[in-house]
Amino acid sequence: MSKGQGATLQETLMQKLDYDQLTNCMRCGFCLPACPTFKETGIEAESPRGRISLMKAAVDGLMEPGIRFEDQMNHCLGCRACEPACPADVKYGQLIEQARDAIEVHTTQHRWWVKGVRKLVFKELFPSQQRMQLLGTGLHFYKMSGIQKLVRKTGVVGLFSKHMATMEKILPDASGKGIVERLGTFIPAKGKKLGTVGMFRGCLMDVLFTETNISTVKLLTEAGFDVVIPESQNCCGALHAHSGETDQAKQMAKSNIRAFQEAGVDYIISNAGGCGAILVEYDHLLHDEEEWKEASTWFAKRVKDISSILVEKGRPLRFAETLSQQGPTRVTYQESCHLRNVMKGSQPTKQLLQRVSNTAYIEMKDSGSCCGSAGIYNMTQPEMANQILEHKMENVNATIASYVVTSNPGCLLQMKLGIDKHGQTGHMEAVHIADFLYDRLVKQD
């Protein structure tokens, strides 16, 4: 094992892992049926309990952490379904991020070009909203110029990777103009003002799902909120934290805290479960920096998912679907892992869906189980991601729903991928909750 900063991986694990959390695990096994990778393989090391045992064995000097150790840590989806199932309240999500942070210092697996790509993506692209918008402009040109049609016709992408070709098919409409360019930085409430919220626009959300951000803002104003969109905000840092780039994630967190504190908002609204999960844990991310304790706590306590703020604080809104000759439209919900397991916010989304007139809400079996997206997991671990998606689609198809609603962009793309693979395009559509609701909003006079 190569060394990093003069220490071995074992020594770095000892520095970074919370040993109290490692010893809190009682090895009861309640986490096993909740874990997607364990359910797929039945292998103990593929479970939270197994991975914690590996971490503890490495720290205690009972094993030398090598490539197989790294593989197991990276094979975890980070869905955190194990946490609600754990009677000892073990903070597994924090442990897996700490382990990956240590591994990133010592990794032996990254080739020179992978390191170059990681540097470009994590340090140059995601931290800069301007560069993200350039990416959006490039993707928009790729589609509108006819290049996309040529690429698909020739099948050139499939020559490099069949998985890449599949993912290209579900590429959403990108834009170089984000929500600030479309709506400005302040959008007033409709009717009586109930409060002021800050909109977290995200990085990929703002260039790949601009219309979803717009739907989110319009729902908030209809519900009685002034919406402020701080221009100085940046990427939430979730992908960085999950990939071992903890220092970069901390810098992003500090920038976002400053931006929203200066905006003086009552709440900070996220429409992406993956983003919201790290935003609500900024206090933990910065727990070892005393000067940020008060500010990070202020921020974390104000983070809310779009569905939660509408149900708990907003003016009641009416939603209605156009009634077809076939009767009510069948709708089901694929829960975002991080919204369910970290933000505890799935129930408000279900409540909103059940308020839409002329629809039949169909509860999906195991709706809270991971779909296999998990940030960039479906790109880094495509084989396992596809296995998980196949089992998810069995439950999706059983609902015979016309719409599969999600609360996270990664889940949305994964559901689009599943629908395409199962030949359901035209019969079933994956849609974000904000878009689904706004398209059916009964406007107030």
CSV table of C-alpha atoms in Angstrom, one decimal, residues 34-374:
chain,number,residue,atom,x,y,z
A,34,ALA,CA,-32.1,-2.8,4.6
A,35,CYS,CA,-28.8,-2.9,2.6
A,36,PRO,CA,-29.1,-3.1,-1.2
A,37,THR,CA,-25.7,-4.6,-1.8
A,38,PHE,CA,-26.2,-7.3,0.9
A,39,LYS,CA,-29.6,-8.1,-0.6
A,40,GLU,CA,-28.1,-8.6,-4.0
A,41,THR,CA,-25.1,-10.7,-2.9
A,42,GLY,CA,-25.8,-12.2,0.6
A,43,ILE,CA,-22.1,-11.5,1.4
A,44,GLU,CA,-21.4,-10.3,4.9
A,45,ALA,CA,-18.7,-7.9,3.8
A,46,GLU,CA,-21.3,-6.2,1.5
A,47,SER,CA,-23.4,-5.2,4.5
A,48,PRO,CA,-23.0,-2.1,6.8
A,49,ARG,CA,-22.2,-4.5,9.7
A,50,GLY,CA,-19.5,-6.1,7.5
A,51,ARG,CA,-18.0,-2.9,6.4
A,52,ILE,CA,-17.9,-1.6,9.9
A,53,SER,CA,-16.1,-4.8,11.0
A,54,LEU,CA,-13.5,-4.2,8.2
A,55,MET,CA,-13.0,-0.6,9.3
A,56,LYS,CA,-12.6,-1.7,13.0
A,57,ALA,CA,-10.2,-4.5,12.1
A,58,ALA,CA,-8.1,-2.2,10.1
A,59,VAL,CA,-7.9,0.4,12.9
A,60,ASP,CA,-7.2,-2.3,15.5
A,61,GLY,CA,-4.4,-3.7,13.4
A,62,LEU,CA,-6.0,-7.0,12.8
A,63,MET,CA,-5.8,-6.6,9.1
A,64,GLU,CA,-3.8,-4.5,6.6
A,65,PRO,CA,-6.3,-2.5,4.5
A,66,GLY,CA,-5.6,-3.1,0.8
A,67,ILE,CA,-7.3,-3.1,-2.5
A,68,ARG,CA,-10.1,-5.4,-1.3
A,69,PHE,CA,-10.8,-3.1,1.6
A,70,GLU,CA,-11.0,-0.1,-0.8
A,71,ASP,CA,-13.3,-2.1,-3.1
A,72,GLN,CA,-15.8,-2.8,-0.3
A,73,MET,CA,-15.8,0.8,0.9
A,74,ASN,CA,-16.4,2.0,-2.7
A,75,HIS,CA,-19.1,-0.7,-3.3
A,76,CYS,CA,-21.4,0.9,-0.8
A,77,LEU,CA,-24.1,3.0,-2.3
A,78,GLY,CA,-24.2,5.4,0.6
A,79,CYS,CA,-28.0,5.2,0.6
A,80,ARG,CA,-28.0,5.1,4.5
A,81,ALA,CA,-31.0,2.8,4.7
A,82,CYS,CA,-29.2,1.0,7.5
A,83,GLU,CA,-29.4,4.1,9.8
A,84,PRO,CA,-33.2,4.1,10.4
A,85,ALA,CA,-32.9,0.3,10.9
A,86,CYS,CA,-30.1,0.5,13.5
A,87,PRO,CA,-31.3,0.3,17.2
A,88,ALA,CA,-27.9,1.7,18.3
A,89,ASP,CA,-28.2,4.7,16.1
A,90,VAL,CA,-24.8,4.1,14.5
A,91,LYS,CA,-23.8,7.0,12.1
A,92,TYR,CA,-22.8,4.7,9.3
A,93,GLY,CA,-23.0,7.4,6.7
A,94,GLN,CA,-20.4,9.4,8.5
A,95,LEU,CA,-18.2,6.4,8.9
A,96,ILE,CA,-18.2,5.5,5.2
A,97,GLU,CA,-17.3,9.0,4.3
A,98,GLN,CA,-14.5,9.1,6.8
A,99,ALA,CA,-13.2,5.8,5.4
A,100,ARG,CA,-13.3,7.1,1.8
A,101,ASP,CA,-11.6,10.3,2.8
A,102,ALA,CA,-8.7,8.2,4.3
A,103,ILE,CA,-8.6,6.0,1.2
A,104,GLU,CA,-8.4,8.9,-1.2
A,105,VAL,CA,-5.2,10.0,0.4
A,106,HIS,CA,-3.6,6.5,-0.2
A,107,THR,CA,-5.5,5.1,-3.1
A,108,THR,CA,-3.5,2.8,-5.4
A,109,GLN,CA,-6.3,2.4,-7.9
A,110,HIS,CA,-6.5,5.8,-9.7
A,111,ARG,CA,-4.5,5.9,-12.9
A,112,TRP,CA,-2.9,9.2,-14.0
A,113,TRP,CA,-5.9,10.1,-16.3
A,114,VAL,CA,-8.4,9.3,-13.6
A,115,LYS,CA,-6.6,11.6,-11.2
A,116,GLY,CA,-6.7,14.3,-13.9
A,117,VAL,CA,-10.4,13.8,-14.4
A,118,ARG,CA,-11.1,13.9,-10.7
A,119,LYS,CA,-9.2,17.1,-10.4
A,120,LEU,CA,-11.0,18.7,-13.3
A,121,VAL,CA,-14.5,17.6,-12.0
A,122,PHE,CA,-14.1,18.1,-8.3
A,123,LYS,CA,-11.8,21.1,-8.1
A,124,GLU,CA,-12.4,23.0,-11.3
A,125,LEU,CA,-15.9,22.2,-12.6
A,126,PHE,CA,-18.4,21.7,-9.8
A,127,PRO,CA,-17.2,24.5,-7.5
A,128,SER,CA,-17.8,27.1,-10.3
A,129,GLN,CA,-21.3,27.9,-11.4
A,130,GLN,CA,-20.0,29.7,-14.4
A,131,ARG,CA,-18.2,26.6,-15.6
A,132,MET,CA,-21.2,24.5,-14.9
A,133,GLN,CA,-23.2,26.8,-17.1
A,134,LEU,CA,-20.6,26.5,-19.9
A,135,LEU,CA,-21.1,22.7,-19.6
A,136,GLY,CA,-24.9,23.3,-19.9
A,137,THR,CA,-24.3,25.4,-23.0
A,138,GLY,CA,-22.1,22.7,-24.5
A,139,LEU,CA,-24.7,20.0,-23.9
A,140,HIS,CA,-27.4,22.2,-25.3
A,141,PHE,CA,-25.4,22.7,-28.5
A,142,TYR,CA,-24.7,19.0,-28.6
A,143,LYS,CA,-28.4,18.3,-28.8
A,144,MET,CA,-29.6,21.2,-30.9
A,145,SER,CA,-26.8,21.1,-33.5
A,146,GLY,CA,-27.7,17.6,-34.7
A,147,ILE,CA,-24.5,16.1,-33.3
A,148,GLN,CA,-26.6,14.0,-30.8
A,149,LYS,CA,-28.6,12.5,-33.7
A,150,LEU,CA,-25.4,11.7,-35.6
A,151,VAL,CA,-23.8,10.1,-32.5
A,152,ARG,CA,-26.9,8.0,-31.9
A,153,LYS,CA,-27.2,7.0,-35.5
A,154,THR,CA,-23.6,5.9,-35.8
A,155,GLY,CA,-23.5,4.2,-32.4
A,156,VAL,CA,-20.1,5.7,-31.8
A,157,VAL,CA,-20.6,6.1,-28.0
A,158,GLY,CA,-21.3,2.3,-27.7
A,159,LEU,CA,-17.8,1.6,-29.1
A,160,PHE,CA,-16.4,3.0,-25.8
A,161,SER,CA,-19.0,1.7,-23.4
A,162,LYS,CA,-22.4,0.2,-23.7
A,163,HIS,CA,-23.3,1.7,-20.3
A,164,MET,CA,-22.3,5.2,-21.6
A,165,ALA,CA,-24.5,4.7,-24.6
A,166,THR,CA,-27.4,3.8,-22.5
A,167,MET,CA,-26.9,6.8,-20.2
A,168,GLU,CA,-26.6,9.1,-23.2
A,169,LYS,CA,-30.1,8.1,-24.3
A,170,ILE,CA,-31.6,9.6,-21.1
A,171,LEU,CA,-29.6,12.8,-21.1
A,172,PRO,CA,-32.0,15.6,-20.1
A,173,ASP,CA,-32.3,18.9,-21.9
A,174,ALA,CA,-29.4,21.1,-20.7
A,175,SER,CA,-29.3,24.9,-20.6
A,176,GLY,CA,-26.5,27.5,-20.2
A,177,LYS,CA,-29.1,29.8,-18.6
A,178,GLY,CA,-29.8,28.8,-15.0
A,179,ILE,CA,-32.6,30.0,-12.7
A,180,VAL,CA,-31.0,33.3,-11.9
A,181,GLU,CA,-30.7,34.2,-15.6
A,182,ARG,CA,-34.4,33.1,-16.1
A,183,LEU,CA,-36.1,34.5,-12.9
A,184,GLY,CA,-33.6,36.8,-11.2
A,185,THR,CA,-32.4,36.6,-7.6
A,186,PHE,CA,-35.7,37.7,-5.9
A,187,ILE,CA,-39.1,36.4,-6.7
A,188,PRO,CA,-42.0,37.9,-4.5
A,189,ALA,CA,-44.7,35.8,-2.9
A,190,LYS,CA,-48.2,35.7,-4.5
A,191,GLY,CA,-50.8,37.1,-2.1
A,192,LYS,CA,-50.0,37.5,1.6
A,193,LYS,CA,-46.4,36.8,2.4
A,194,LEU,CA,-45.8,34.0,5.0
A,195,GLY,CA,-42.0,34.1,5.0
A,196,THR,CA,-38.8,34.3,3.1
A,197,VAL,CA,-36.9,31.3,1.8
A,198,GLY,CA,-33.6,30.8,0.1
A,199,MET,CA,-33.6,28.5,-2.9
A,200,PHE,CA,-30.6,26.2,-3.2
A,201,ARG,CA,-30.3,25.9,-6.9
A,202,GLY,CA,-27.6,23.2,-7.1
A,203,CYS,CA,-25.0,22.7,-9.7
A,204,LEU,CA,-26.2,20.0,-12.0
A,205,MET,CA,-29.8,20.9,-11.1
A,206,ASP,CA,-29.3,24.4,-12.5
A,207,VAL,CA,-28.0,23.3,-15.9
A,208,LEU,CA,-29.7,19.9,-16.4
A,209,PHE,CA,-33.0,20.5,-14.6
A,210,THR,CA,-33.6,24.3,-14.9
A,211,GLU,CA,-37.3,23.9,-15.5
A,212,THR,CA,-37.6,21.9,-12.3
A,213,ASN,CA,-35.9,24.7,-10.4
A,214,ILE,CA,-38.3,27.1,-11.9
A,215,SER,CA,-41.3,24.9,-11.0
A,216,THR,CA,-40.0,24.8,-7.4
A,217,VAL,CA,-39.7,28.6,-7.2
A,218,LYS,CA,-43.2,29.1,-8.6
A,219,LEU,CA,-44.7,26.6,-6.1
A,220,LEU,CA,-43.0,28.4,-3.3
A,221,THR,CA,-44.4,31.9,-4.4
A,222,GLU,CA,-47.9,30.4,-4.8
A,223,ALA,CA,-47.6,29.0,-1.3
A,224,GLY,CA,-46.8,32.5,0.1
A,225,PHE,CA,-43.0,32.7,0.2
A,226,ASP,CA,-40.7,35.4,-1.0
A,227,VAL,CA,-37.8,33.5,-2.7
A,228,VAL,CA,-34.2,34.6,-2.6
A,229,ILE,CA,-31.6,32.9,-4.8
A,230,PRO,CA,-28.1,34.0,-3.6
A,231,GLU,CA,-25.8,34.2,-6.6
A,232,SER,CA,-22.7,33.4,-4.6
A,233,GLN,CA,-23.9,29.9,-3.6
A,234,ASN,CA,-22.1,26.9,-5.1
A,235,CYS,CA,-22.2,23.1,-5.3
A,236,CYS,CA,-23.4,21.5,-2.1
A,237,GLY,CA,-20.3,19.3,-1.9
A,238,ALA,CA,-22.2,15.9,-1.7
A,239,LEU,CA,-20.3,14.2,-4.5
A,240,HIS,CA,-17.0,15.5,-3.0
A,241,ALA,CA,-17.8,14.2,0.5
A,242,HIS,CA,-19.0,10.8,-0.8
A,243,SER,CA,-15.8,10.5,-2.9
A,244,GLY,CA,-13.2,11.3,-0.3
A,245,GLU,CA,-12.7,14.9,-1.2
A,246,THR,CA,-13.7,16.1,2.3
A,247,ASP,CA,-11.6,19.3,2.4
A,248,GLN,CA,-13.1,20.5,-0.8
A,249,ALA,CA,-16.6,19.7,0.5
A,250,LYS,CA,-15.9,21.8,3.6
A,251,GLN,CA,-14.8,24.8,1.5
A,252,MET,CA,-18.1,24.6,-0.4
A,253,ALA,CA,-20.1,24.3,2.8
A,254,LYS,CA,-18.5,27.5,4.2
A,255,SER,CA,-19.2,29.4,1.0
A,256,ASN,CA,-22.9,28.3,1.0
A,257,ILE,CA,-23.3,29.1,4.7
A,258,ARG,CA,-22.0,32.7,4.1
A,259,ALA,CA,-24.2,33.1,1.1
A,260,PHE,CA,-27.5,32.2,2.8
A,261,GLN,CA,-26.7,33.9,6.1
A,262,GLU,CA,-26.1,37.2,4.2
A,263,ALA,CA,-29.5,36.6,2.5
A,264,GLY,CA,-31.2,36.5,5.9
A,265,VAL,CA,-33.7,33.8,5.0
A,266,ASP,CA,-36.1,31.9,7.3
A,267,TYR,CA,-35.5,28.5,5.5
A,268,ILE,CA,-33.2,27.0,2.9
A,269,ILE,CA,-35.1,25.0,0.3
A,270,SER,CA,-33.7,22.0,-1.6
A,271,ASN,CA,-35.5,20.0,-4.4
A,272,ALA,CA,-32.8,17.3,-4.6
A,273,GLY,CA,-32.6,14.7,-1.9
A,274,GLY,CA,-28.9,14.1,-2.4
A,275,CYS,CA,-28.1,17.8,-2.0
A,276,GLY,CA,-30.5,18.2,1.0
A,277,ALA,CA,-28.9,15.4,2.9
A,278,ILE,CA,-25.5,17.0,3.0
A,279,LEU,CA,-26.9,20.5,3.5
A,280,VAL,CA,-28.7,19.4,6.6
A,281,GLU,CA,-25.5,17.9,7.9
A,282,TYR,CA,-23.2,20.9,7.4
A,283,ASP,CA,-22.9,21.1,11.2
A,284,HIS,CA,-21.4,17.6,11.3
A,285,LEU,CA,-19.2,18.2,8.2
A,286,LEU,CA,-17.7,21.2,10.0
A,287,HIS,CA,-17.9,19.8,13.6
A,288,ASP,CA,-14.1,20.0,14.1
A,289,GLU,CA,-13.9,23.7,13.2
A,290,GLU,CA,-15.0,25.7,16.3
A,291,GLU,CA,-15.3,29.0,14.5
A,292,TRP,CA,-18.0,27.5,12.2
A,293,LYS,CA,-20.0,25.7,14.8
A,294,GLU,CA,-22.7,28.4,15.3
A,295,ALA,CA,-23.0,29.3,11.6
A,296,SER,CA,-23.2,25.6,10.5
A,297,THR,CA,-25.8,24.9,13.1
A,298,TRP,CA,-27.8,27.9,12.0
A,299,PHE,CA,-27.7,26.7,8.4
A,300,ALA,CA,-28.5,23.0,9.0
A,301,LYS,CA,-31.6,23.8,11.1
A,302,ARG,CA,-33.1,25.8,8.3
A,303,VAL,CA,-32.8,23.2,5.5
A,304,LYS,CA,-36.1,21.8,4.2
A,305,ASP,CA,-37.2,19.8,1.2
A,306,ILE,CA,-39.6,21.5,-1.1
A,307,SER,CA,-42.4,19.1,-0.2
A,308,SER,CA,-41.9,19.5,3.5
A,309,ILE,CA,-42.1,23.4,3.4
A,310,LEU,CA,-45.2,23.2,1.3
A,311,VAL,CA,-47.0,20.9,3.7
A,312,GLU,CA,-45.7,22.3,7.0
A,313,LYS,CA,-45.5,26.1,6.4
A,314,GLY,CA,-47.1,27.0,3.1
A,315,ARG,CA,-50.5,28.2,2.1
A,316,PRO,CA,-52.6,25.2,1.1
A,317,LEU,CA,-52.5,24.7,-2.7
A,318,ARG,CA,-54.9,22.8,-5.0
A,319,PHE,CA,-53.8,20.3,-7.6
A,320,ALA,CA,-55.9,18.6,-10.3
A,321,GLU,CA,-55.1,16.2,-13.1
A,322,THR,CA,-57.2,16.3,-16.3
A,323,LEU,CA,-59.7,13.4,-16.0
A,324,SER,CA,-59.3,11.0,-18.9
A,325,GLN,CA,-61.9,8.5,-20.3
A,326,GLN,CA,-59.8,5.7,-18.7
A,327,GLY,CA,-60.5,7.2,-15.2
A,328,PRO,CA,-58.0,8.5,-12.6
A,329,THR,CA,-54.4,8.7,-13.6
A,330,ARG,CA,-52.3,6.2,-11.7
A,331,VAL,CA,-49.3,7.7,-9.9
A,332,THR,CA,-46.6,6.1,-7.8
A,333,TYR,CA,-43.6,7.4,-5.9
A,334,GLN,CA,-39.9,6.3,-5.9
A,335,GLU,CA,-38.5,7.7,-2.6
A,336,SER,CA,-35.1,9.4,-2.6
A,337,CYS,CA,-32.8,7.4,-0.2
A,338,HIS,CA,-31.3,10.6,1.3
A,339,LEU,CA,-34.6,12.3,1.6
A,340,ARG,CA,-36.1,9.3,3.4
A,341,ASN,CA,-33.1,8.2,5.5
A,342,VAL,CA,-31.4,11.5,6.3
A,343,MET,CA,-33.9,14.3,5.9
A,344,LYS,CA,-36.8,12.1,7.1
A,345,GLY,CA,-39.0,13.9,4.5
A,346,SER,CA,-40.7,11.3,2.3
A,347,GLN,CA,-44.1,11.5,4.0
A,348,PRO,CA,-44.9,15.1,2.9
A,349,THR,CA,-44.3,14.2,-0.8
A,350,LYS,CA,-46.8,11.3,-0.5
A,351,GLN,CA,-49.3,13.7,1.2
A,352,LEU,CA,-49.0,16.1,-1.7
A,353,LEU,CA,-49.4,13.4,-4.3
A,354,GLN,CA,-52.6,12.2,-2.6
A,355,ARG,CA,-54.0,15.8,-2.8
A,356,VAL,CA,-54.0,15.8,-6.6
A,357,SER,CA,-57.6,15.4,-7.8
A,358,ASN,CA,-58.4,12.8,-10.5
A,359,THR,CA,-55.4,10.7,-9.7
A,360,ALA,CA,-55.0,7.3,-8.0
A,361,TYR,CA,-51.9,7.1,-5.8
A,362,ILE,CA,-50.4,3.6,-5.9
A,363,GLU,CA,-48.0,2.7,-3.1
A,364,MET,CA,-45.0,1.0,-4.7
A,365,LYS,CA,-43.6,-2.1,-2.9
A,366,ASP,CA,-40.3,-1.2,-1.3
A,367,SER,CA,-40.5,2.4,-2.5
A,368,GLY,CA,-37.8,3.4,-0.1
A,369,SER,CA,-35.2,0.9,-1.4
A,370,CYS,CA,-32.4,2.4,-3.5
A,371,CYS,CA,-32.9,2.5,-7.3
A,372,GLY,CA,-29.1,2.2,-7.9
A,373,SER,CA,-28.4,5.8,-8.9
A,374,ALA,CA,-26.6,6.9,-5.7
